[in-house]
mmCIF file of C-alpha atoms and ligand atoms in Angstrom:
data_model
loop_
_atom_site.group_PDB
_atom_site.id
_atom_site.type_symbol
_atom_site.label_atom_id
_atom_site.label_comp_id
_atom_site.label_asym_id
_atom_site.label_seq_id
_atom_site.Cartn_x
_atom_site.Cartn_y
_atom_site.Cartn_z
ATOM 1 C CA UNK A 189 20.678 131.981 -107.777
ATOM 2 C CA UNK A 190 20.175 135.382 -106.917
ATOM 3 C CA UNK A 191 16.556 136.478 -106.530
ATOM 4 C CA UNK A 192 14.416 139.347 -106.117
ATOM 5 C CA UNK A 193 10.959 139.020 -104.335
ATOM 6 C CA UNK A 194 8.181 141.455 -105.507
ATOM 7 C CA UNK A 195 4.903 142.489 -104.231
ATOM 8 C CA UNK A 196 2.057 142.953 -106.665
ATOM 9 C CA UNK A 197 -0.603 145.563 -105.862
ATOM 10 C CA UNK A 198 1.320 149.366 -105.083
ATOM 11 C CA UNK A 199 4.466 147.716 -107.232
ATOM 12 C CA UNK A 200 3.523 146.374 -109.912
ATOM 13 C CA UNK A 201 0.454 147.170 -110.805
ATOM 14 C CA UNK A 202 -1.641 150.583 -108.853
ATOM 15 C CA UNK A 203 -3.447 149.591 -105.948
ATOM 16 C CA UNK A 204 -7.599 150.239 -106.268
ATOM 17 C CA UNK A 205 -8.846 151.998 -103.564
ATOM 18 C CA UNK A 206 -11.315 150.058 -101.456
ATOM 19 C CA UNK A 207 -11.037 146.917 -103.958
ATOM 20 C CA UNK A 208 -9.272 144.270 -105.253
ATOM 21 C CA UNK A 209 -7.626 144.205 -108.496
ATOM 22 C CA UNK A 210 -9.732 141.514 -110.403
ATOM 23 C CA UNK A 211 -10.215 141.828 -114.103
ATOM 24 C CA UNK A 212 -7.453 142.873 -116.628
ATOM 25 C CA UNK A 213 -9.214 146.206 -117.514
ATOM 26 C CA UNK A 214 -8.857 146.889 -113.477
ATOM 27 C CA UNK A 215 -4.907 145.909 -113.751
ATOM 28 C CA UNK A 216 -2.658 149.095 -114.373
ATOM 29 C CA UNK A 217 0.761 148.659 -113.902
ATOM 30 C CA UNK A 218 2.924 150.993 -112.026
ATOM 31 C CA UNK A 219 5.184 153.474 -113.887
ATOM 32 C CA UNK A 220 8.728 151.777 -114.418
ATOM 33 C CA UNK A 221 7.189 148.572 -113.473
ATOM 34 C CA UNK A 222 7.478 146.758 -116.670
ATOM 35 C CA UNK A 223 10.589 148.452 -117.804
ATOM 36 C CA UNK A 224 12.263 147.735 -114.130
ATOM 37 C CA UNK A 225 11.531 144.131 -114.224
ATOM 38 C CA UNK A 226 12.381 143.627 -117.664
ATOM 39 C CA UNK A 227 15.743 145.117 -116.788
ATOM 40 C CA UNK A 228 16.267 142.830 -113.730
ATOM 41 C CA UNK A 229 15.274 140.159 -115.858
ATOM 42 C CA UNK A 230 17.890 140.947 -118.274
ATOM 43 C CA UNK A 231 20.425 141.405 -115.646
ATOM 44 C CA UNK A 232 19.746 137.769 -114.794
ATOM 45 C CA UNK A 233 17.828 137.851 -111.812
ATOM 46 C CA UNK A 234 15.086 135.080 -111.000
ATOM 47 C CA UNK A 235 12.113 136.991 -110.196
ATOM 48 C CA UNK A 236 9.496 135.895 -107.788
ATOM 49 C CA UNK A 237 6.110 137.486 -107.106
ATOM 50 C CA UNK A 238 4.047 137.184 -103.611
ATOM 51 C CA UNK A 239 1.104 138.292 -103.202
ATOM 52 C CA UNK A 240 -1.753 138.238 -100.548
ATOM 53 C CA UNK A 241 -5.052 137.956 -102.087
ATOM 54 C CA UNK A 242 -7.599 137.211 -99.443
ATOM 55 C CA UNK A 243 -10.390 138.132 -101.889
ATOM 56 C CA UNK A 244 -10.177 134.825 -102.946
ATOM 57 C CA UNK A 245 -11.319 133.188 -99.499
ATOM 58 C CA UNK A 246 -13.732 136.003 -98.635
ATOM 59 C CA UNK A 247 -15.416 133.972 -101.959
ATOM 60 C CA UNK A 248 -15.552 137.817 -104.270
ATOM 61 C CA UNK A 249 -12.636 135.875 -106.793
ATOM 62 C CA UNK A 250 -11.271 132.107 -107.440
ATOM 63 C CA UNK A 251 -7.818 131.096 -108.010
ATOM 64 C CA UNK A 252 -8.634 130.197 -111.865
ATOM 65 C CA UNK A 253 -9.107 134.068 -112.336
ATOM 66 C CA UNK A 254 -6.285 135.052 -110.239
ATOM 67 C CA UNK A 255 -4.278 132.703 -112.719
ATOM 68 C CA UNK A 256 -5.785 133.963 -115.839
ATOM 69 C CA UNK A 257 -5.341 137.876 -114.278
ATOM 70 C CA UNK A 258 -1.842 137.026 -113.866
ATOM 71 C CA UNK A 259 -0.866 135.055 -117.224
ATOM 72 C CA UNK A 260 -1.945 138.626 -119.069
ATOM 73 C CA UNK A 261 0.396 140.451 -116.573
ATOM 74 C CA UNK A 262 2.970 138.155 -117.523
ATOM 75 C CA UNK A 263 2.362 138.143 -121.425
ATOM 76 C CA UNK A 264 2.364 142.088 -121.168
ATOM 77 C CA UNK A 265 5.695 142.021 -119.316
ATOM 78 C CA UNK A 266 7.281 139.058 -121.649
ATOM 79 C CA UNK A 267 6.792 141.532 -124.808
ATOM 80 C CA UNK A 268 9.061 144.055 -123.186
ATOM 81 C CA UNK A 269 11.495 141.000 -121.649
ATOM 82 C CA UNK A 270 10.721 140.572 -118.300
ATOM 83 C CA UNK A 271 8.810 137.950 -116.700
ATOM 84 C CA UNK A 272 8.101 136.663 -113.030
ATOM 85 C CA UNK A 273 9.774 133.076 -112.835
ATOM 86 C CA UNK A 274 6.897 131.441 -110.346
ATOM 87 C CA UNK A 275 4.253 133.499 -108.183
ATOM 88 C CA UNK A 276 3.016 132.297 -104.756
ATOM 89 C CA UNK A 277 -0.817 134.390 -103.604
ATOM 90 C CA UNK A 278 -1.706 133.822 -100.152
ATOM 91 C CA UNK A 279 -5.774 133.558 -100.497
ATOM 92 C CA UNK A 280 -6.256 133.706 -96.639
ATOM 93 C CA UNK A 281 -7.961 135.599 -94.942
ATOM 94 C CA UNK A 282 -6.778 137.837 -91.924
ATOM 95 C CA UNK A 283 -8.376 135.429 -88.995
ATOM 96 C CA UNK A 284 -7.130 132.221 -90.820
ATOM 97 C CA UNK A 285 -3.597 132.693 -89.239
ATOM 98 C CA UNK A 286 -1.873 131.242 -92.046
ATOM 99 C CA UNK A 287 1.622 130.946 -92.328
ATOM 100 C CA UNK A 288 1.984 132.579 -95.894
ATOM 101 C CA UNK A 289 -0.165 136.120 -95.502
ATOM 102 C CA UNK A 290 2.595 138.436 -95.331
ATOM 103 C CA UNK A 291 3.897 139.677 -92.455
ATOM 104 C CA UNK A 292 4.310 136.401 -92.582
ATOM 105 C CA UNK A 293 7.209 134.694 -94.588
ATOM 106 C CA UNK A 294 5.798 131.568 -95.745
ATOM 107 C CA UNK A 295 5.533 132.551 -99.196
ATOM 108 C CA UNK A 296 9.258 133.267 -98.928
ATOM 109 C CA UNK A 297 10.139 130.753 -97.685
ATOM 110 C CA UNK A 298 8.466 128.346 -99.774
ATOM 111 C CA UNK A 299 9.946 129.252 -102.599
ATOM 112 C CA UNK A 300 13.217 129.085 -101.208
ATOM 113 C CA UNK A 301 12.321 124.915 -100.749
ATOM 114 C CA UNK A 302 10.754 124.921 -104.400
ATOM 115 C CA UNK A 303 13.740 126.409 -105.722
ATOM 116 C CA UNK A 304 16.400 124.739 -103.812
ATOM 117 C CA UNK A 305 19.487 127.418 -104.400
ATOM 118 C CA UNK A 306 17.689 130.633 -103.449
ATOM 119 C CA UNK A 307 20.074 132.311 -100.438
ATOM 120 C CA UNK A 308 17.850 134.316 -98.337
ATOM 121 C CA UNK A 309 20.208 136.321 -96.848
ATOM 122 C CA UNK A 310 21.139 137.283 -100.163
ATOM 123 C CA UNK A 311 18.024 137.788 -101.911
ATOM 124 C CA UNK A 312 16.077 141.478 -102.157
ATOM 125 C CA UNK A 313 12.538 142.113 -101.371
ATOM 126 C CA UNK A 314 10.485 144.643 -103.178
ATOM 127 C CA UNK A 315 7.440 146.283 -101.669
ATOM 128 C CA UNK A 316 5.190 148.877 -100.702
ATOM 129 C CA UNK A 317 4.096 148.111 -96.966
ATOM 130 C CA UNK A 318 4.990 147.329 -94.151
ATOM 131 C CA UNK A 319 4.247 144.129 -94.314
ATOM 132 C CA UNK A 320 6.121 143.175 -97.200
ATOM 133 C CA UNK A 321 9.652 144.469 -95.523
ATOM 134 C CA UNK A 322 8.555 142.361 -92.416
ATOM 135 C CA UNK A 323 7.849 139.063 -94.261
ATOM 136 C CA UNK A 324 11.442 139.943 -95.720
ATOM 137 C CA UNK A 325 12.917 140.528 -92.627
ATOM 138 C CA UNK A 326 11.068 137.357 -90.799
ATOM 139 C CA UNK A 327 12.539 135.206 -94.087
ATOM 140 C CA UNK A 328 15.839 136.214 -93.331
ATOM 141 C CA UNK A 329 16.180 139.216 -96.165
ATOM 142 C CA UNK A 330 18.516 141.530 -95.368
ATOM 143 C CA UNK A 331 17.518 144.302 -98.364
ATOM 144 C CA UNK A 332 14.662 145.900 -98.632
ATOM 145 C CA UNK A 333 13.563 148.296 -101.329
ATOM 146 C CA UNK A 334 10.014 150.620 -100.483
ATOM 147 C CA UNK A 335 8.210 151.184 -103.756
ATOM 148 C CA UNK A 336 6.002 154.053 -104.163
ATOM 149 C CA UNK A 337 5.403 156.860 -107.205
ATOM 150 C CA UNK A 338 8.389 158.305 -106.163
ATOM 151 C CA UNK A 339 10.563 155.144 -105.772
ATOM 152 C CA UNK A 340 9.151 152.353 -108.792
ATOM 153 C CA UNK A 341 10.802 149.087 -109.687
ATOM 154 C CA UNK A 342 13.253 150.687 -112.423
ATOM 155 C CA UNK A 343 14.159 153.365 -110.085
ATOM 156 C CA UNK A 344 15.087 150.184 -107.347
ATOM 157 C CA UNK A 345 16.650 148.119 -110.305
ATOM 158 C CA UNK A 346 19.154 151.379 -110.984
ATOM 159 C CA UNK A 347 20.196 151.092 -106.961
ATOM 160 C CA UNK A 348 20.706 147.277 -107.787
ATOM 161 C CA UNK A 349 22.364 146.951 -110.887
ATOM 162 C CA UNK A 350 24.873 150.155 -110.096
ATOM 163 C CA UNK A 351 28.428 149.144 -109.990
HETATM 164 MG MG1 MG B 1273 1.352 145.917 -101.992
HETATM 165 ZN ZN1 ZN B 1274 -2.050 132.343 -96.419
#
């Protein structure tokens, strides 16, 4: 099924300088972020979020807040009709040389087992650094969209869904 991999923080929702995104009145989502993925939703794309959130093993947030941060991010999307299908956090720290911390793929490439008929090759990566385009590029994703201001999800979902 054809699948589009998105980063969270500087995509979906603003990055906060010099902290982590951890409480719903913190979480401010990108212009043409909810409109872009409820129009690659529509489009009938399966819609994965990854997301490396080492705040969680640094011990300043838990992965029962992470889940209740992210089920209001999802009910906010769902009333304009997108949605992310599953989401995969890496809470690792740098020096815990994990396999799923982007650069690294293994949030990619997880989901690709869990889901069973995800093509790499022809799946799309959304994201805002570096990182994200080489944990693409390491999972075997050959498109790469950079999100910024200039460049937001519904600007990327135009290039994607034109003819
Ligand atoms: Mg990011
Ligand atoms: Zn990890």
């Amino acid at each position: 099924m054809k699948t589009i991999f998105i980063d969270r923080d500087g995509c979906v929702n603003v990055r906060l300088v010099g902290n982590w995104v951890m409480n719903w009145n913190d979480f401010e989502f990108m212009p043409g972020a909810i409109s872009g993925i409820a129009a690659l939703k529509k489009a009938g794309y399966r819609l994965i979020l990854v997301t490396n959130q080492r705040c969680i093993n640094l011990g300043k947030f838990s992965e029962d807040k992470l889940d209740e941060l992210h089920e209001q991010m999802q009910s906010s999307l769902k009333n304009e009709g997108g949605f992310f299908d599953k989401i995969y956090h890496c809470p690792h720290d740098r020096d815990e040389n994990c396999g799923c911390r982007k650069p690294q793929p293994g949030m990619l490439l997880q989901a690709a087992k869990d889901f069973g008929d995800i093509e790499l090759s022809q799946s799309i990566m959304l994201g805002d650094q570096e990182s994200d385009r080489l944990a693409s590029e390491a999972a075997g994703i050959k498109t790469f969209y950079e999100i910024s201001e200039a460049q937001t999800i519904a600007d990327a979902a135009k290039l994607i869904l034109a003819p």
